[in-house]
Short mmCIF file of C-alpha atoms in Angstrom, two decimals:
data_model
loop_
_atom_site.label_atom_id
_atom_site.label_comp_id
_atom_site.label_asym_id
_atom_site.label_seq_id
_atom_site.Cartn_x
_atom_site.Cartn_y
_atom_site.Cartn_z
CA MET A 1 69.35 131.47 -11.41
CA ALA A 2 69.12 134.46 -9.11
CA ASN A 3 72.36 135.40 -7.43
CA LEU A 4 72.65 137.47 -4.32
CA HIS A 5 75.88 138.90 -5.65
CA SER A 6 74.00 140.43 -8.60
CA PHE A 7 71.96 142.67 -6.30
CA SER A 8 72.91 146.30 -6.82
CA ARG A 9 71.11 149.28 -5.34
CA ARG A 10 72.29 151.58 -8.10
CA GLY A 11 71.51 149.02 -10.82
CA LEU A 12 67.97 148.39 -9.60
CA LEU A 13 67.19 152.08 -9.28
CA LEU A 14 68.71 152.97 -12.64
CA GLY A 15 66.98 149.99 -14.23
CA GLY A 16 63.70 151.48 -13.07
CA GLY A 17 64.50 154.86 -14.55
CA VAL A 18 65.43 156.50 -11.26
CA ALA A 19 68.89 158.03 -11.63
CA MET A 20 69.79 159.01 -8.08
CA THR A 21 72.80 161.29 -7.90
CA THR A 22 75.26 161.34 -5.05
CA MET A 23 73.57 164.46 -3.74
CA ALA A 24 70.19 162.77 -3.78
CA LEU A 25 71.56 159.72 -2.01
CA ALA A 26 72.96 161.95 0.70
CA ALA A 27 69.59 163.63 1.11
CA CYS A 28 67.61 160.41 1.52
CA GLY A 29 70.17 158.39 3.44
CA GLY A 30 72.04 160.93 5.49
CA SER A 31 75.39 159.96 3.95
CA THR A 32 77.07 159.33 0.64
CA GLY A 33 78.66 156.07 1.66
CA ALA A 34 80.87 154.24 4.13
CA SER A 35 84.08 155.99 3.21
CA SER A 36 82.68 159.48 3.64
CA SER A 37 80.70 158.77 6.80
CA SER A 38 83.37 156.87 8.68
CA THR A 39 86.54 158.90 8.54
CA SER A 40 87.08 159.35 12.28
CA SER A 41 90.46 158.49 13.73
CA ASP A 42 89.72 155.09 15.22
CA THR A 43 92.96 154.17 16.98
CA SER A 44 93.42 151.94 19.98
CA ASP A 45 94.02 155.02 22.17
CA ALA A 46 90.96 156.95 21.00
CA LYS A 47 87.84 156.82 23.14
CA VAL A 48 84.90 155.59 21.07
CA SER A 49 81.28 155.19 22.10
CA LEU A 50 78.94 153.07 19.98
CA THR A 51 75.22 152.47 20.26
CA PHE A 52 73.72 149.11 19.28
CA TRP A 53 70.03 148.30 18.72
CA GLY A 54 68.79 144.72 18.68
CA TRP A 55 66.59 142.14 20.34
CA ALA A 56 68.19 138.69 20.48
CA PRO A 57 68.88 136.98 23.82
CA GLY A 58 72.59 136.85 24.61
CA TYR A 59 73.53 140.08 22.85
CA LYS A 60 73.40 142.08 26.09
CA GLU A 61 75.79 139.69 27.84
CA ALA A 62 78.15 139.64 24.84
CA VAL A 63 78.25 143.45 24.84
CA GLU A 64 79.02 143.46 28.56
CA LEU A 65 81.96 141.11 27.96
CA TRP A 66 83.29 143.34 25.17
CA ASN A 67 83.03 146.44 27.37
CA LYS A 68 85.05 144.76 30.12
CA LYS A 69 87.81 143.88 27.66
CA ASN A 70 87.78 147.10 25.61
CA PRO A 71 87.68 150.19 27.84
CA ASN A 72 88.47 152.54 24.93
CA THR A 73 85.58 151.34 22.75
CA GLN A 74 82.38 151.11 24.73
CA VAL A 75 79.13 149.77 23.28
CA LYS A 76 75.75 150.80 24.64
CA TRP A 77 73.21 148.04 24.10
CA ILE A 78 69.58 149.08 23.65
CA ALA A 79 67.06 146.22 23.57
CA THR A 80 64.30 146.77 21.02
CA GLU A 81 61.24 145.09 19.64
CA ALA A 82 62.00 142.16 17.36
CA SER A 83 62.65 142.24 13.61
CA ARG A 84 59.72 143.56 11.55
CA LYS A 85 58.46 145.67 14.47
CA ILE A 86 61.70 147.65 14.82
CA TYR A 87 62.83 147.97 11.19
CA PRO A 88 60.59 150.96 10.35
CA LYS A 89 61.94 152.78 13.41
CA MET A 90 65.51 152.03 12.36
CA LEU A 91 64.89 153.38 8.86
CA THR A 92 63.19 156.47 10.25
CA ALA A 93 66.13 157.08 12.59
CA VAL A 94 68.56 156.91 9.66
CA LYS A 95 66.57 159.49 7.71
CA ALA A 96 66.47 161.73 10.79
CA ASN A 97 70.24 161.41 11.29
CA ASN A 98 69.85 160.02 14.81
CA ALA A 99 70.32 156.30 14.19
CA PRO A 100 72.53 154.06 16.32
CA ASP A 101 75.92 153.00 15.00
CA LEU A 102 75.04 149.32 14.96
CA ALA A 103 71.83 147.36 14.48
CA GLN A 104 70.68 143.78 14.37
CA VAL A 105 69.04 143.24 10.99
CA GLY A 106 67.64 139.96 9.70
CA TYR A 107 69.02 138.72 6.40
CA GLU A 108 65.56 138.94 4.86
CA ALA A 109 65.41 142.68 5.60
CA LEU A 110 68.95 143.60 4.58
CA PRO A 111 68.16 144.25 0.87
CA SER A 112 65.42 146.64 1.98
CA PHE A 113 67.95 148.56 4.06
CA VAL A 114 70.37 148.60 1.13
CA ILE A 115 67.83 149.89 -1.37
CA GLN A 116 66.91 152.67 1.07
CA ASP A 117 70.59 153.58 1.51
CA ALA A 118 70.39 152.93 5.25
CA VAL A 119 73.48 150.74 5.74
CA GLN A 120 77.17 151.23 5.07
CA ASP A 121 79.36 149.08 2.87
CA ILE A 122 81.93 147.74 5.36
CA LYS A 123 83.99 145.68 2.92
CA GLU A 124 87.08 147.75 3.76
CA TRP A 125 87.18 146.39 7.33
CA ALA A 126 85.15 143.15 7.20
CA GLY A 127 87.97 140.81 6.18
CA ASP A 128 87.33 137.65 4.16
CA VAL A 129 83.65 137.13 4.89
CA GLY A 130 83.41 134.23 2.43
CA LYS A 131 86.17 132.37 4.26
CA ASN A 132 85.27 133.28 7.82
CA PHE A 133 81.54 132.54 7.63
CA THR A 134 79.33 129.77 6.30
CA ALA A 135 77.71 130.24 2.90
CA ALA A 136 74.29 131.03 4.36
CA GLY A 137 75.72 133.91 6.37
CA ALA A 138 78.33 135.19 3.92
CA LYS A 139 76.03 135.29 0.90
CA SER A 140 73.32 137.02 2.91
CA VAL A 141 75.51 140.08 3.58
CA ASN A 142 77.40 140.20 0.27
CA LEU A 143 75.16 142.10 -2.12
CA GLY A 144 76.35 143.49 -5.42
CA GLY A 145 79.98 143.03 -4.44
CA ALA A 146 79.56 145.10 -1.28
CA VAL A 147 79.51 143.78 2.29
CA TYR A 148 76.66 145.19 4.33
CA GLY A 149 77.05 143.43 7.65
CA ILE A 150 78.85 140.87 9.77
CA PRO A 151 76.86 137.61 9.96
CA VAL A 152 75.95 136.57 13.49
CA ASP A 153 73.82 133.47 13.15
CA THR A 154 72.01 131.21 10.76
CA ALA A 155 69.05 129.01 11.61
CA PRO A 156 69.02 125.35 10.61
CA MET A 157 65.38 124.35 11.09
CA ALA A 158 64.45 121.71 13.61
CA MET A 159 61.40 119.84 14.80
CA ILE A 160 61.28 120.54 18.53
CA TYR A 161 58.76 118.14 19.98
CA ASN A 162 57.25 116.61 23.10
CA LYS A 163 58.82 113.18 22.80
CA ALA A 164 57.15 111.83 25.93
CA LEU A 165 53.71 112.70 24.62
CA LEU A 166 54.40 111.41 21.12
CA ASP A 167 55.71 108.15 22.61
CA SER A 168 52.60 107.81 24.79
CA LEU A 169 50.48 108.05 21.63
CA LYS A 170 52.72 105.42 20.00
CA ILE A 171 53.51 107.81 17.14
CA LYS A 172 57.02 107.76 15.71
CA MET A 173 58.98 110.93 15.11
CA PRO A 174 58.34 111.67 11.40
CA LYS A 175 61.37 111.74 9.12
CA THR A 176 59.56 112.59 5.88
CA TRP A 177 56.76 115.03 5.17
CA ASP A 178 54.39 112.20 4.28
CA GLU A 179 55.09 110.67 7.69
CA PHE A 180 54.56 114.09 9.24
CA ALA A 181 51.10 114.39 7.66
CA SER A 182 50.19 110.91 8.90
CA ALA A 183 51.41 111.78 12.39
CA ALA A 184 49.37 115.01 12.41
CA ARG A 185 46.22 113.06 11.57
CA ALA A 186 47.01 110.38 14.16
CA VAL A 187 47.46 112.98 16.91
CA LYS A 188 44.14 114.63 16.09
CA LYS A 189 42.38 111.25 16.03
CA ALA A 190 43.85 110.27 19.40
CA ASP A 191 43.02 113.61 21.03
CA PRO A 192 40.82 116.11 19.16
CA LYS A 193 42.05 118.88 21.48
CA ALA A 194 45.69 118.28 20.56
CA SER A 195 47.70 119.16 17.45
CA LEU A 196 51.04 117.89 16.25
CA THR A 197 52.03 121.47 15.42
CA TYR A 198 50.59 124.67 13.96
CA PHE A 199 51.22 126.62 10.78
CA SER A 200 52.95 129.84 11.77
CA SER A 201 52.12 133.12 10.08
CA ASP A 202 55.78 134.13 10.37
CA PRO A 203 56.88 134.55 6.72
CA ASN A 204 60.37 133.26 7.57
CA PHE A 205 58.77 129.97 8.58
CA LEU A 206 57.18 129.49 5.17
CA ALA A 207 60.34 130.75 3.48
CA GLY A 208 62.38 128.08 5.25
CA LEU A 209 60.01 125.33 4.12
CA VAL A 210 60.05 126.62 0.55
CA ARG A 211 63.85 126.82 0.56
CA GLN A 212 64.05 123.21 1.71
CA ALA A 213 61.82 122.18 -1.20
CA GLY A 214 64.10 123.98 -3.66
CA GLY A 215 61.96 127.03 -4.32
CA ARG A 216 62.41 130.76 -4.39
CA TRP A 217 60.24 133.87 -4.30
CA TYR A 218 62.42 136.27 -6.27
CA ASP A 219 64.70 136.36 -9.26
CA VAL A 220 66.96 139.39 -8.96
CA THR A 221 69.42 140.74 -11.51
CA ASP A 222 71.41 143.95 -11.45
CA SER A 223 68.51 145.89 -12.95
CA THR A 224 65.26 143.95 -12.49
CA VAL A 225 63.29 142.05 -9.88
CA LYS A 226 60.90 139.22 -10.67
CA VAL A 227 58.44 138.22 -7.95
CA ILE A 228 57.55 134.56 -8.48
CA MET A 229 55.76 133.49 -5.30
CA THR A 230 52.79 132.12 -7.25
CA GLN A 231 54.74 130.76 -10.22
CA ASP A 232 57.30 128.82 -8.18
CA ALA A 233 56.52 125.09 -8.22
CA ALA A 234 58.11 124.35 -4.83
CA SER A 235 56.13 127.17 -3.20
CA ARG A 236 52.91 125.68 -4.55
CA LYS A 237 53.96 122.22 -3.40
CA VAL A 238 54.59 123.40 0.16
CA ALA A 239 51.42 125.51 0.22
CA ASP A 240 49.27 122.62 -1.02
CA PHE A 241 50.79 120.24 1.55
CA TRP A 242 49.94 122.47 4.50
CA GLN A 243 46.61 123.59 3.08
CA LYS A 244 45.40 120.00 2.99
CA LEU A 245 46.22 119.55 6.69
CA ILE A 246 44.56 122.88 7.52
CA ASN A 247 41.41 121.99 5.55
CA GLU A 248 41.20 118.65 7.36
CA GLY A 249 41.42 120.37 10.73
CA SER A 250 44.63 118.51 11.58
CA ILE A 251 46.73 121.68 11.88
CA PRO A 252 45.64 125.14 13.12
CA VAL A 253 46.99 128.49 11.89
CA HIS A 254 48.14 131.27 14.19
CA GLU A 255 51.02 133.53 15.11
CA GLY A 256 54.20 132.21 16.65
CA TYR A 257 55.96 133.26 19.86
CA THR A 258 52.66 133.99 21.61
CA PRO A 259 51.53 133.12 25.15
CA GLN A 260 48.90 130.90 23.51
CA VAL A 261 51.60 128.72 21.95
CA TYR A 262 53.46 128.17 25.21
CA LYS A 263 50.23 127.66 27.17
CA GLN A 264 49.25 124.85 24.79
CA MET A 265 52.71 123.31 25.07
CA ASN A 266 52.52 123.36 28.87
CA GLU A 267 49.07 121.76 28.65
CA ASP A 268 50.32 119.01 26.30
CA THR A 269 47.92 120.06 23.54
CA LEU A 270 50.61 121.36 21.17
CA ILE A 271 53.20 118.69 20.55
CA SER A 272 55.82 120.38 18.40
CA GLU A 273 57.12 123.52 16.78
CA LEU A 274 59.08 123.68 13.52
CA TYR A 275 61.47 126.58 13.71
CA GLY A 276 65.09 127.65 13.60
CA ILE A 277 67.33 125.88 16.08
CA TRP A 278 67.35 129.00 18.29
CA ASP A 279 63.76 128.12 19.19
CA THR A 280 65.11 125.43 21.52
CA ALA A 281 66.03 128.18 23.97
CA LEU A 282 62.64 129.92 23.75
CA ILE A 283 60.75 126.69 24.43
CA ALA A 284 63.01 125.85 27.37
CA GLN A 285 62.39 129.33 28.80
CA ASN A 286 58.61 129.30 28.32
CA VAL A 287 57.50 125.68 28.74
CA SER A 288 58.50 124.91 32.32
CA LYS A 289 56.34 121.79 32.52
CA GLY A 290 58.13 120.28 29.56
CA LYS A 291 61.53 119.72 31.15
CA GLY A 292 62.71 116.20 30.45
CA LYS A 293 59.83 115.57 28.02
CA TRP A 294 60.96 117.46 24.94
CA ALA A 295 63.50 116.53 22.29
CA VAL A 296 64.99 117.98 19.11
CA ALA A 297 65.28 116.39 15.68
CA PRO A 298 66.07 117.53 12.14
CA LEU A 299 63.15 118.73 10.04
CA PRO A 300 61.25 116.08 8.02
CA GLU A 301 62.49 115.85 4.42
CA TRP A 302 61.14 115.48 0.91
CA PRO A 303 62.41 112.15 -0.51
CA ASP A 304 63.17 113.74 -3.89
CA ARG A 305 65.15 116.55 -2.25
CA PRO A 306 66.78 115.36 0.97
CA GLY A 307 68.43 117.95 3.15
CA GLY A 308 67.74 120.43 5.86
CA ALA A 309 66.18 123.87 5.85
CA ASP A 310 67.35 127.27 6.99
CA MET A 311 65.15 129.92 8.55
CA GLY A 312 67.44 132.88 8.13
CA GLY A 313 69.36 134.64 10.83
CA SER A 314 70.72 138.12 11.28
CA ALA A 315 73.75 140.33 10.80
CA THR A 316 75.22 143.22 12.71
CA VAL A 317 75.14 146.20 10.36
CA VAL A 318 76.62 149.68 10.51
CA LEU A 319 73.87 152.18 9.82
CA LYS A 320 74.39 155.28 7.71
CA GLY A 321 75.41 158.28 9.77
CA SER A 322 77.82 156.40 12.05
CA LYS A 323 81.16 158.19 12.28
CA ASN A 324 82.91 155.17 13.75
CA ALA A 325 82.38 152.42 11.20
CA GLU A 326 85.81 150.87 11.60
CA ALA A 327 85.42 150.51 15.36
CA ALA A 328 81.86 149.26 14.87
CA VAL A 329 83.02 146.56 12.47
CA ARG A 330 85.78 145.53 14.84
CA PHE A 331 83.20 145.00 17.59
CA ALA A 332 80.75 143.23 15.27
CA THR A 333 83.44 140.86 14.01
CA TRP A 334 84.50 140.09 17.56
CA MET A 335 80.92 139.32 18.65
CA SER A 336 80.48 136.87 15.77
CA THR A 337 83.85 135.11 16.05
CA ASP A 338 85.29 135.39 19.57
CA PRO A 339 84.89 131.98 21.27
CA GLN A 340 83.60 133.47 24.53
CA ALA A 341 81.14 135.75 22.76
CA VAL A 342 79.89 132.96 20.51
CA SER A 343 79.50 130.68 23.53
CA ILE A 344 77.33 133.33 25.20
CA LEU A 345 75.13 133.69 22.10
CA ILE A 346 74.70 129.91 21.91
CA SER A 347 73.99 129.32 25.61
CA LYS A 348 71.84 132.40 26.26
CA GLY A 349 69.96 132.69 22.98
CA GLY A 350 70.27 129.32 21.26
CA LEU A 351 71.82 131.15 18.30
CA TRP A 352 73.53 129.03 15.68
CA PRO A 353 76.91 130.57 14.84
CA ALA A 354 77.44 131.83 11.31
CA SER A 355 81.22 131.85 11.69
CA THR A 356 83.10 128.78 10.48
CA THR A 357 85.11 128.65 13.71
CA GLY A 358 81.87 128.89 15.67
CA LEU A 359 80.83 125.45 14.45
CA ALA A 360 83.61 124.04 16.63
CA ASN A 361 82.53 126.01 19.71
CA LYS A 362 82.30 123.82 22.80
CA ALA A 363 78.90 125.28 23.68
CA LEU A 364 77.41 123.32 20.76
CA GLN A 365 78.49 120.11 22.50
CA LYS A 366 76.96 120.99 25.85
CA PRO A 367 74.11 118.80 27.17
CA ASP A 368 70.83 120.65 27.71
CA ALA A 369 69.03 119.85 30.95
CA PHE A 370 65.62 120.79 29.55
CA TYR A 371 66.02 118.24 26.75
CA SER A 372 66.96 115.30 28.99
CA ASN A 373 70.64 116.31 28.85
CA ASP A 374 70.78 115.61 25.13
CA LYS A 375 73.39 117.43 23.06
CA VAL A 376 70.65 118.98 20.98
CA PHE A 377 72.90 121.02 18.68
CA VAL A 378 75.27 118.24 17.59
CA PRO A 379 73.10 116.73 14.79
CA PHE A 380 72.85 120.14 13.16
CA ILE A 381 76.57 120.76 12.74
CA ASP A 382 76.68 118.73 9.53
CA VAL A 383 73.26 120.07 8.50
CA ALA A 384 74.62 123.62 8.72
CA LYS A 385 77.78 122.79 6.81
CA ASN A 386 75.87 121.12 3.98
CA LEU A 387 72.93 123.51 3.58
CA LYS A 388 72.44 124.59 -0.01
CA TYR A 389 72.16 128.35 -0.37
CA ASP A 390 70.45 129.54 -3.53
CA TRP A 391 67.85 131.80 -1.94
CA VAL A 392 67.49 135.52 -2.57
CA TRP A 393 65.39 138.12 -0.79
CA GLY A 394 63.69 140.99 -2.59
CA PRO A 395 64.61 144.64 -2.01
CA THR A 396 61.28 145.49 -0.35
CA GLN A 397 61.07 142.48 1.95
CA VAL A 398 60.36 144.56 5.06
CA GLN A 399 57.03 145.51 3.50
CA ALA A 400 56.55 142.15 1.80
CA GLY A 401 57.18 140.28 5.04
CA GLN A 402 54.59 142.31 6.92
CA ASP A 403 52.07 141.86 4.11
CA MET A 404 52.71 138.12 4.02
CA GLU A 405 52.29 137.78 7.77
CA ASN A 406 49.00 139.67 7.62
CA ASN A 407 47.84 137.34 4.84
CA LEU A 408 49.12 134.05 6.24
CA VAL A 409 47.40 134.49 9.60
CA LYS A 410 44.06 134.50 7.72
CA VAL A 411 44.71 131.20 5.89
CA SER A 412 41.71 128.86 6.05
CA LYS A 413 39.48 126.81 3.76
CA SER A 414 37.97 130.00 2.38
CA TYR A 415 41.27 131.87 2.12
CA PRO A 416 43.86 129.33 0.92
CA MET A 417 47.59 129.78 1.20
CA THR A 418 47.95 130.14 -2.55
CA LYS A 419 45.67 133.19 -2.33
CA ALA A 420 47.81 134.59 0.50
CA LEU A 421 50.88 134.23 -1.72
CA ALA A 422 49.09 135.84 -4.67
CA ASP A 423 47.98 138.80 -2.57
CA THR A 424 51.49 139.23 -1.19
CA GLN A 425 52.95 139.08 -4.68
CA GLU A 426 50.52 141.74 -5.89
CA SER A 427 51.32 144.18 -3.06
CA THR A 428 55.04 143.51 -3.42
CA LEU A 429 55.00 144.31 -7.13
CA ALA A 430 53.14 147.54 -6.39
CA LYS A 431 55.74 148.53 -3.79
CA LEU A 432 58.63 147.78 -6.15
CA LYS A 433 57.09 149.90 -8.88
CA LYS A 434 56.39 152.73 -6.43
CA GLN A 435 60.07 152.77 -5.48
CA GLY A 436 61.06 153.02 -9.13
CA ILE A 437 62.44 149.49 -9.34
CA LYS A 438 62.03 147.72 -12.67
CA VAL A 439 60.04 144.50 -12.37
CA GLY A 440 60.33 141.58 -14.75
#
């Protein structure tokens, strides 16, 4: 089985016949490593200024709280485009030696940053990540024995749905995927203009569904990468399930987080969205007509593999070139573990805490007015604790994710999801080989 801890930048590059010396690493990454790029005197009396790039709601307010409490270490927050749109700019900034100290990086992209020598190993200052964070967060930042970030959030997947509309159609909230398929057909029969949900072209959406079904897209060892998107049985199972609904016309395909999505929700023609639990905040912010109508439930399950799904999350990383790594890690750890900071991230951004102490944060128990004052997070506390974590991302996922999104948005009867996976696998293998990484 693939193991995130087996991932090694040096091993993968050497395994592909690319022996990169320390001098070469310095040339392409702007630094030879955390110890050499972070030797500034970072005492409590020293004045330190840090710059932080990211996009998630709540980060700005958390930074403001830190700055009030820590006058000697000030963090400048710069809001950016989200995830795949900002990663190329981050990597370019590292190569140009003008990157910020800190950056929000999704777990799926972290191996890409590691293989490009763009992030620092912060193990020296990170503390016991395995103890202080849930498995999904800790294993996502621990690669090859190094620690490349402080986990911020994970994303137990939920079905966020218009309960009032579903009740009016006399359709029960589906608890299994078979029930979900039946509900999708029933909605379309009752109102041809309406859909139970849509299939999102976001690759993290499909990844979460595949993870729930017990699949994986990569097998990674210290020296080789196998891309198995088309060979993986669970991936085919999930693809075939959704393809059938798409072919029937029960479920449309389009991008997520678009004005179109929220317009349809406000018009009662899109009944649900299956996403990470943080999506509860986005729907509440964008679907004003849904207040008091919407509810939140765990994702439907496969009877032969009961359990929830996880849609990823992100870490705060220290980029290469920062001269204040110790101070940066101290801030990042505080943001992920301080009760006030975690409460801000939960209430402002709907972020699910990756820290073990965060699971006891009072903000998770708070009723949500948009969702009829339900305590929408409570059912997911046990889901988060019990999530299996045997997923691994490939070292070129920034490119692979963009390719997959471009392919998934085209899925139709004539361009099935299995073809989208095959095309993504082909381009991913080509990218791995181009970077000198040995493929299995």
